[in-house]
Amino acid sequence: MKTETRSHLTEEEDDKEEEDSSPSATLNCGEVTIFFPIQKQPEDYYYDSEGGYTQPSWKPPIPIEDGIWKPIHVKTNGEGRKRLVFPDPLVEIYDVKVDLCGKTYGKIHGKILFDCTTYNTYLFDHDKESALVIHKKGSLPFNGPDVAPLGYDPIAFLVDLNIDDDKLCEGLVTWDFGFRPVNEWLCGEVKGKNGSVQVIFAVMEGAWLGELDVKLIKSLTEQTIGFKIHGDIIVYINDMPYLRSFIFSKKSSDSFTIKSMESIPLSKSLFCCRYGSSLVVKIDLWNSDTNEPLVRGALFFPPEYYGDSVGKLNSPYGEIQVKVNWVDYHNHSKTCEALRLFLGDIY
């Protein structure tokens, strides 16, 4: 079964049946031995923040990793560089899904405020005049946060959204390190009379920060300066493929003009990656003038050393450079600024 993404990218789900042999456990109670099965949660389940495993009304596709989409391993020369140490528990926000309760589409406006101990920002902030059209069970485009929340902090999502002239939903999603799971797909839902919102996020037990930059670095022809592009740039963790972020997504009717050596504007550039995992950047960009592929491929970035890891994808028009700058939470410039402002407010 195949599912179309927001522009050209096609992804598929693997619907293989589970094998009959399931894991089991043994419990010895004196002279009595009890055998019982251990329930394996399939990957399309998430852990509901209110408690318990739940299957959502939508099933996100697993990214294809064959052919041109097989991620290329970006190897970084570690000579003279320090290895990443001391990971922190960090919160990553992946998606905000809107269910319009049967309506085909609607104009969404309102606010979603993300709040933690040291930092708060609006993930979504649109008044009625700048409302966005969302179809059925679509995703809200959201910004940032550009400071990764520390997983020790209690966090909250304050949702207050409207659809056309009616209230969509209003409520609160919370998470606390002492009572919620880590390294799980978490989903907090806010329900209303005219629809609901699901905030998809994860808390990684030990992670570092990777700041992403994507740009066209070499032009092979003069015509490449100032041409229009559309398509998708997607980021996900290799062993958590259901959790994806569309950081660039434009249709041909809403194309973006790219220039050599200029960074492509991303809705989000800062990502968390836990110890033992890797960040995957998948690029599917097209020339809007000719409707021909510009660059299509994926890069695989393991967090190994402080500083830049640089990968490249070739295109008919030049080279696309993808750079990930690795840093730990406490040494990131925006984190330091957020902590400075927070401590300044206290003292």
XYZ file of C-alpha atoms in Angstrom:
347
model
C 0.000 0.000 0.000
C 1.423 3.371 -1.020
C 0.771 6.823 0.343
C 1.587 10.154 -1.285
C 3.416 12.727 0.781
C 2.991 16.467 0.422
C 4.542 16.780 -3.045
C 6.371 14.183 -5.157
C 7.695 11.805 -2.500
C 6.048 8.362 -2.383
C 6.350 6.178 0.683
C 4.981 2.787 1.532
C 3.925 0.745 4.505
C 5.063 -2.746 5.167
C 1.977 -4.791 6.089
C 3.681 -8.090 6.828
C 1.862 -10.266 9.316
C 3.419 -10.997 12.661
C 4.928 -14.432 13.089
C 3.090 -16.900 15.312
C 6.022 -17.232 17.683
C 5.703 -14.428 20.206
C 7.968 -13.679 23.178
C 6.986 -15.055 26.565
C 8.046 -14.776 30.184
C 8.221 -17.212 33.098
C 7.072 -16.426 36.625
C 8.078 -18.841 39.425
C 5.728 -18.777 42.435
C 7.007 -21.409 44.849
C 6.280 -24.772 43.228
C 4.074 -23.219 40.551
C 5.521 -21.988 37.253
C 3.394 -19.663 35.149
C 4.040 -18.915 31.486
C 2.501 -15.859 29.894
C 3.034 -14.030 26.590
C 4.579 -10.594 26.313
C 2.522 -8.349 24.087
C 4.590 -6.810 21.321
C 3.251 -3.434 20.308
C 3.435 -3.007 16.521
C 5.284 0.044 15.289
C 2.117 1.832 14.279
C 1.056 2.161 17.909
C 2.043 5.092 20.058
C 2.064 5.579 23.800
C -0.772 7.952 24.641
C 0.359 10.646 27.076
C -2.768 9.956 29.142
C -1.590 6.374 29.611
C -1.742 3.168 27.607
C -0.984 2.154 24.059
C -3.370 3.405 21.412
C -3.636 2.982 17.671
C -4.266 6.338 15.993
C -6.946 6.881 13.379
C -4.157 7.465 10.865
C -1.180 5.240 10.158
C 1.968 7.111 9.129
C 3.979 5.400 6.387
C 7.491 4.108 6.939
C 9.953 5.921 4.652
C 11.210 3.966 1.646
C 14.939 3.265 1.982
C 15.599 1.405 -1.278
C 17.114 2.588 -4.546
C 17.831 6.307 -4.611
C 16.304 6.609 -1.148
C 18.869 4.328 0.507
C 20.623 6.736 2.899
C 24.273 7.458 2.125
C 26.417 7.201 5.262
C 28.181 10.517 5.891
C 31.612 9.746 7.327
C 33.337 12.438 9.338
C 37.096 12.632 9.782
C 37.620 12.574 13.526
C 41.284 13.562 13.468
C 41.864 16.302 16.022
C 38.188 16.439 16.982
C 36.485 15.673 20.268
C 33.918 12.924 20.461
C 30.429 13.805 21.623
C 29.986 13.030 25.314
C 27.444 13.707 28.070
C 24.133 13.429 26.203
C 21.034 14.925 27.833
C 17.356 13.913 27.839
C 15.829 16.102 25.134
C 12.335 16.650 23.740
C 11.688 16.501 19.994
C 8.412 17.731 18.441
C 7.627 16.035 15.142
C 4.112 16.758 13.995
C 0.824 18.456 14.813
C -2.076 16.552 13.229
C -5.543 18.066 12.809
C -8.685 15.927 12.491
C -11.593 17.936 11.084
C -14.207 15.328 12.071
C -15.431 14.565 8.567
C -15.074 18.004 7.011
C -13.177 18.054 3.728
C -11.167 21.133 4.618
C -11.210 24.222 6.793
C -9.323 27.441 7.481
C -7.365 26.992 10.709
C -6.283 29.908 12.872
C -5.300 30.373 16.500
C -2.296 29.522 18.645
C -0.276 26.573 19.910
C 2.112 27.622 22.668
C 4.965 25.353 23.695
C 6.132 25.961 27.258
C 8.876 24.423 29.390
C 10.723 25.640 32.463
C 13.376 27.674 30.662
C 11.747 28.516 27.356
C 8.453 29.108 25.576
C 7.516 29.816 21.982
C 4.536 29.747 19.649
C 4.680 26.693 17.402
C 1.649 28.016 15.524
C 0.337 31.584 15.557
C -2.116 32.708 12.865
C -4.977 35.173 13.122
C -8.145 34.837 11.046
C -6.728 36.950 8.220
C -3.708 34.629 7.879
C -5.600 31.360 8.437
C -4.233 28.242 6.735
C -6.333 25.805 4.710
C -5.976 22.266 6.106
C -7.556 19.210 4.461
C -9.248 16.415 6.449
C -6.570 14.828 8.667
C -3.689 17.069 7.683
C -0.633 18.404 9.479
C -0.233 21.961 10.660
C 2.968 23.616 9.472
C 4.703 24.753 12.632
C 7.868 26.643 13.471
C 10.706 25.425 15.640
C 11.204 25.349 18.472
C 14.708 26.612 17.772
C 15.747 25.693 21.311
C 15.489 22.008 22.201
C 13.662 21.543 25.512
C 15.537 19.669 28.206
C 13.777 16.436 29.113
C 14.094 17.075 32.849
C 11.693 19.994 32.517
C 7.915 19.632 32.731
C 6.585 20.638 29.331
C 3.179 21.759 28.107
C 1.435 22.413 24.805
C -1.362 24.977 25.093
C -3.723 24.507 22.144
C -6.333 27.111 21.177
C -7.428 26.669 17.551
C -10.392 27.744 15.447
C -11.797 26.445 12.174
C -13.428 29.093 9.987
C -15.792 30.931 12.408
C -16.021 28.125 14.989
C -13.862 26.832 17.820
C -11.918 23.724 16.747
C -10.514 22.735 20.137
C -8.905 24.164 23.246
C -6.883 22.338 25.852
C -3.559 21.306 27.327
C -1.058 18.496 26.653
C 1.550 17.924 29.370
C 4.559 15.695 29.955
C 6.734 15.175 33.021
C 10.023 13.256 33.174
C 9.127 11.526 36.411
C 5.860 10.015 35.194
C 6.073 9.595 31.410
C 8.065 7.166 29.257
C 11.173 8.044 27.255
C 12.316 6.807 23.836
C 8.665 6.283 22.879
C 6.362 7.738 20.270
C 4.175 10.048 22.374
C 0.885 11.536 21.288
C -1.143 14.072 23.230
C -4.653 14.772 21.969
C -6.913 17.763 22.520
C -10.536 17.141 21.494
C -13.228 19.657 20.677
C -16.731 19.811 19.252
C -15.534 20.481 15.708
C -12.326 18.453 15.629
C -9.192 17.441 17.467
C -5.457 18.051 17.483
C -2.740 15.464 18.103
C 0.748 16.620 19.103
C 3.339 13.987 18.164
C 6.607 14.143 20.090
C 9.292 12.025 21.738
C 11.603 12.387 24.710
C 15.044 10.913 24.074
C 16.813 9.661 27.159
C 20.309 10.681 26.037
C 20.668 12.913 22.987
C 22.682 15.627 21.322
C 21.641 18.522 19.117
C 22.205 18.689 15.383
C 21.663 22.011 13.601
C 20.842 21.557 9.929
C 21.756 23.691 6.926
C 20.909 22.871 3.279
C 22.214 24.884 0.332
C 23.173 24.732 -3.351
C 26.964 25.122 -3.232
C 28.057 24.713 -6.858
C 26.288 25.796 -10.044
C 27.142 23.938 -13.254
C 25.361 26.431 -15.521
C 24.574 30.125 -15.288
C 20.863 29.394 -15.511
C 20.902 27.871 -12.051
C 21.034 31.264 -10.363
C 17.524 32.267 -9.442
C 15.543 29.250 -10.641
C 12.486 28.007 -8.773
C 12.239 24.755 -6.836
C 9.543 22.755 -5.078
C 9.409 19.431 -3.250
C 10.167 18.075 0.211
C 12.981 17.883 2.733
C 12.239 15.394 5.515
C 14.180 14.582 8.680
C 13.771 11.480 10.848
C 15.707 9.212 13.216
C 16.839 5.954 11.590
C 15.412 3.681 14.301
C 12.281 5.803 14.859
C 11.123 6.133 11.228
C 7.516 6.933 12.089
C 8.612 10.209 13.647
C 9.262 12.568 10.756
C 9.469 16.312 10.262
C 8.741 18.040 6.947
C 11.137 20.975 7.218
C 10.627 22.134 3.622
C 7.484 21.323 1.668
C 6.277 23.303 -1.329
C 4.120 22.559 -4.342
C 4.962 23.815 -7.836
C 2.363 26.564 -7.417
C 4.171 27.762 -4.285
C 7.767 27.342 -5.451
C 10.854 28.895 -3.852
C 13.636 30.696 -5.733
C 17.026 29.173 -4.966
C 20.370 30.914 -5.470
C 23.862 29.518 -5.334
C 25.449 29.506 -1.843
C 22.207 30.555 -0.149
C 20.648 28.323 2.495
C 17.183 26.935 1.825
C 14.764 28.299 4.462
C 13.692 25.469 6.756
C 10.687 25.541 9.072
C 12.877 23.838 11.650
C 16.653 23.454 11.743
C 17.451 22.083 15.212
C 17.002 18.352 15.866
C 17.721 15.869 18.631
C 19.449 12.560 17.989
C 19.942 10.017 20.730
C 22.982 7.892 21.456
C 23.246 4.929 19.068
C 20.877 6.446 16.485
C 21.443 8.544 13.372
C 19.769 11.528 11.774
C 18.449 10.886 8.248
C 17.883 13.809 5.874
C 15.776 12.935 2.821
C 15.681 15.411 -0.078
C 13.258 15.377 -3.017
C 13.581 18.705 -4.830
C 12.366 19.590 -8.323
C 12.974 22.354 -10.845
C 9.617 24.135 -10.997
C 10.295 25.641 -14.439
C 10.999 22.313 -16.172
C 9.300 19.950 -13.667
C 12.464 17.825 -13.707
C 14.197 16.379 -10.634
C 16.762 18.705 -9.109
C 18.150 16.386 -6.464
C 16.725 13.208 -4.927
C 18.431 11.178 -2.237
C 19.043 10.685 1.478
C 21.978 11.174 3.832
C 22.690 9.345 7.092
C 24.370 11.381 9.887
C 25.521 9.515 13.035
C 26.390 11.829 15.956
C 30.090 11.191 16.565
C 32.120 14.387 16.930
C 31.526 17.968 17.970
C 31.249 20.326 15.014
C 30.198 19.918 11.408
C 29.343 16.734 9.545
C 28.981 17.525 5.842
C 27.325 15.432 3.147
C 26.640 16.182 -0.521
C 24.118 15.079 -3.132
C 24.814 15.646 -6.835
C 22.250 17.164 -9.171
C 22.133 18.174 -12.850
C 22.538 21.755 -11.671
C 25.349 21.349 -9.175
C 25.797 20.022 -5.667
C 23.458 20.240 -2.715
C 25.317 20.419 0.594
C 23.706 19.178 3.786
C 25.553 20.195 6.944
C 24.778 19.070 10.483
C 26.531 20.892 13.304
C 26.660 18.646 16.388
C 26.708 20.131 19.876
C 25.507 19.197 23.336
C 22.543 20.918 24.931
C 24.366 23.198 27.362
C 26.845 24.527 24.782
C 24.365 25.492 22.077
C 24.207 29.279 21.672
C 20.403 29.503 21.757
C 20.241 27.255 24.802
C 22.749 29.468 26.609
C 20.694 32.552 25.735
C 17.452 30.925 26.915
C 19.090 29.902 30.196
C 20.549 33.402 30.637
C 17.125 35.009 30.196
C 15.520 32.445 32.494
C 18.062 32.988 35.274
C 17.816 36.748 34.745
C 14.065 36.582 35.345
C 14.652 34.672 38.598
C 17.342 36.938 39.991
